[in-house]
PDB file of C-alpha atoms in Angstrom:
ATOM      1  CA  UNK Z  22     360.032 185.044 185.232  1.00  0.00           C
ATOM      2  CA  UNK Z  23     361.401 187.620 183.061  1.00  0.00           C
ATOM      3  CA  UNK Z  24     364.850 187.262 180.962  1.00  0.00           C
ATOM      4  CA  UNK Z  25     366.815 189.243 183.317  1.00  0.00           C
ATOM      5  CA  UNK Z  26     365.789 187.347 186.476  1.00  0.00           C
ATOM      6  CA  UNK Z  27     365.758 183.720 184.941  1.00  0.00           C
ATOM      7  CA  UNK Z  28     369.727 184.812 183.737  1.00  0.00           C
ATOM      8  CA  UNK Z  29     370.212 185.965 187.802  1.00  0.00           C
ATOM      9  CA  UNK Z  30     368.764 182.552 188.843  1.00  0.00           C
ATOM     10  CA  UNK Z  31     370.880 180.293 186.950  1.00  0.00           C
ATOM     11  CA  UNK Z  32     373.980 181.606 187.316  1.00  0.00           C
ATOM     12  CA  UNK Z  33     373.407 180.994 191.009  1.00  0.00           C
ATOM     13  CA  UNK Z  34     372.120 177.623 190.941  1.00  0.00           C
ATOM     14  CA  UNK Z  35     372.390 174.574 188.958  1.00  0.00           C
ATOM     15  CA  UNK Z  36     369.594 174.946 185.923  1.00  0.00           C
ATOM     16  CA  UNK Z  37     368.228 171.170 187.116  1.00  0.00           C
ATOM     17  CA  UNK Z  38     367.510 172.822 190.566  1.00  0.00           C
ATOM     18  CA  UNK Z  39     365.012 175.463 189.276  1.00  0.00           C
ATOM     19  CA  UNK Z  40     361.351 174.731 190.385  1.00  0.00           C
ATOM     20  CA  UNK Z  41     359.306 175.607 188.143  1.00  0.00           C
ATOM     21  CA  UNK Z  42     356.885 178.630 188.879  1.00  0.00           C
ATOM     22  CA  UNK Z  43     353.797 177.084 187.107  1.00  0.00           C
ATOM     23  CA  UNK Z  44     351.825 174.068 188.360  1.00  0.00           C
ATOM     24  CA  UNK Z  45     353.196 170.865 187.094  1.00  0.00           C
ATOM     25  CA  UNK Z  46     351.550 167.366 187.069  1.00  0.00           C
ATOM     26  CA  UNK Z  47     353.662 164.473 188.555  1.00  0.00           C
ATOM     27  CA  UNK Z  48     353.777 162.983 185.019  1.00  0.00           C
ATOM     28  CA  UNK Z  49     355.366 166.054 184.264  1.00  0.00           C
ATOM     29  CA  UNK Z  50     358.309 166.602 186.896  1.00  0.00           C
ATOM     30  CA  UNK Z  51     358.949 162.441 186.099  1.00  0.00           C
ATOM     31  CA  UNK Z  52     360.010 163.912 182.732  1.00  0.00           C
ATOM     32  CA  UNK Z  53     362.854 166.641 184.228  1.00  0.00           C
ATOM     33  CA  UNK Z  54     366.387 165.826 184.592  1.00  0.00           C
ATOM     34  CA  UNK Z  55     368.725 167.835 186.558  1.00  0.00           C
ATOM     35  CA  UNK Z  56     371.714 166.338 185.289  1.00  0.00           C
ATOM     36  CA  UNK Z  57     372.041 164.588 181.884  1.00  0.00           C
ATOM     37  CA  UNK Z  58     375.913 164.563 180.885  1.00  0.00           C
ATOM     38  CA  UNK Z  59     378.700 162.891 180.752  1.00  0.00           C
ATOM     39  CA  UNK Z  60     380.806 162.449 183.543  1.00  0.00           C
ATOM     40  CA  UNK Z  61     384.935 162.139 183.787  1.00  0.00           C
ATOM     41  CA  UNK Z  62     384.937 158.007 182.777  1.00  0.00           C
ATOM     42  CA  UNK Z  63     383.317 158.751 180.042  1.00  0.00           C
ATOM     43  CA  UNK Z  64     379.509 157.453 180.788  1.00  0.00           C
ATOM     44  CA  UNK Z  65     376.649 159.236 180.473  1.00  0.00           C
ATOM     45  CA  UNK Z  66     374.791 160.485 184.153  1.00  0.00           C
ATOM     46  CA  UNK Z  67     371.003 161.177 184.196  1.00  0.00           C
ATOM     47  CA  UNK Z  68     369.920 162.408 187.710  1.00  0.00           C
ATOM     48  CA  UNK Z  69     366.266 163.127 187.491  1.00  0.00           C
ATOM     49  CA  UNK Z  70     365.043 166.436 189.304  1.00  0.00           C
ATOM     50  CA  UNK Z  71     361.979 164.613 190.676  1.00  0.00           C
ATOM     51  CA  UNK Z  72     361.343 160.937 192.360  1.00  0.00           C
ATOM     52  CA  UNK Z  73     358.561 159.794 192.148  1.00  0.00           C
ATOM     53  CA  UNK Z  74     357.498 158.168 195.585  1.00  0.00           C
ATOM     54  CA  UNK Z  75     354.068 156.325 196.331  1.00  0.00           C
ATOM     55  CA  UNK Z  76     351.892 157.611 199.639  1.00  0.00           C
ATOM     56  CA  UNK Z  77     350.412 155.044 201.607  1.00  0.00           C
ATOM     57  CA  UNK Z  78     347.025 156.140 199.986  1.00  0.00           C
ATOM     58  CA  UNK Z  79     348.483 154.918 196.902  1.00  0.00           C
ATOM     59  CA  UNK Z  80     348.562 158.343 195.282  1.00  0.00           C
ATOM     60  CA  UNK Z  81     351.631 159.067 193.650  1.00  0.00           C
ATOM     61  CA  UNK Z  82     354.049 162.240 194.793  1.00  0.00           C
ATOM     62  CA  UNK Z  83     356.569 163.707 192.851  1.00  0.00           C
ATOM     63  CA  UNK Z  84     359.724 165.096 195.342  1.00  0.00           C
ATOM     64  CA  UNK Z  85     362.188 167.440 194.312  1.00  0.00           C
ATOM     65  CA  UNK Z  86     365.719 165.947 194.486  1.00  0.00           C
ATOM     66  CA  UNK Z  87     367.274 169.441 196.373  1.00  0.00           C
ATOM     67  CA  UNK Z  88     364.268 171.134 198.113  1.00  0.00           C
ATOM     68  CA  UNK Z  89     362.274 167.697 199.202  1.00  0.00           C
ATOM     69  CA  UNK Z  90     366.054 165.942 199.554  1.00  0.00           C
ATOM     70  CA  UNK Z  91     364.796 165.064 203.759  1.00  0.00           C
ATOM     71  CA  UNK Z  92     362.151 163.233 202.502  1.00  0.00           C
ATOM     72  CA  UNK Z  93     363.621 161.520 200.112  1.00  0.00           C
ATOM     73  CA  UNK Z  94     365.803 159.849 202.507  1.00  0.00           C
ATOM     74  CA  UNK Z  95     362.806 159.122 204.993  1.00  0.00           C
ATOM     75  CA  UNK Z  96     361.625 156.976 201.875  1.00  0.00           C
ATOM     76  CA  UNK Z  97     364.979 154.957 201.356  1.00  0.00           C
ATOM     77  CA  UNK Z  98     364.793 154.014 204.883  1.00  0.00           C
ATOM     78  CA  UNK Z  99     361.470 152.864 205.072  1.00  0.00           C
ATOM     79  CA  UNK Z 100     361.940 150.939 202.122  1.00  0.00           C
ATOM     80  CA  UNK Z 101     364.880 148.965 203.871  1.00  0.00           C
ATOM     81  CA  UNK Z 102     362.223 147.727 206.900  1.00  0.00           C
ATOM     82  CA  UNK Z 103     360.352 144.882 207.005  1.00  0.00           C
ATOM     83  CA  UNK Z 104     357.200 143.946 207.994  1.00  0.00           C
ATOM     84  CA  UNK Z 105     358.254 143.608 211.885  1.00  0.00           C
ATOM     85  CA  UNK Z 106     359.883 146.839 211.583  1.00  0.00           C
ATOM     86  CA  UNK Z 107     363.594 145.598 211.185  1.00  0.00           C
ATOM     87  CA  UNK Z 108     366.191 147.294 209.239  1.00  0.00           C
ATOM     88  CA  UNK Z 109     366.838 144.986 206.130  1.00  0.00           C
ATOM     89  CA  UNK Z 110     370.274 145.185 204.125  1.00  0.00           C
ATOM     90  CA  UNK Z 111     370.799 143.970 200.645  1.00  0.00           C
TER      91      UNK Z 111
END
């Protein structure tokens, strides 16, 4: 991405949000943070850009917090069901 067009993509989006153009390992996108600031109390916010979610193969996906945000939220609620496939609330 040249100067000009990285300058044209961040002013329209939130620097965090940028995927990268080049191929990334998972170990890599675990790294990213799309937010790492303080917020108006006072404490200091990390949002990472990637989560890093486990397939049922046992390989390990890295899912973009904006663009993969769906899936994401498939994950949460499959975490909150239990073995007979009821909704579980702590």
């Amino acid at each position: 991405m040249d100067n000009n067009q990285e300058k044209e993509t961040h002013r329209a989006v939130n620097p965090g949000d940028v995927i990268a153009d080049e191929k990334q390992s998972v170990e890599e996108k675990k790294q990213q943070l799309a937010v790492d600031s303080p917020d108006i109390t006072g404490d200091h916010i990390q949002v990472p850009t990637y989560f890093a979610v486990e397939e049922p193969d046992g390989e390990e996906k890295a899912l973009h917090h904006v663009k993969d945000a769906e899936e994401i939220s498939d994950v949460i609620r499959q975490s909150r069901v239990d073995e007979n496939g009821e909704r579980t609330w702590w």
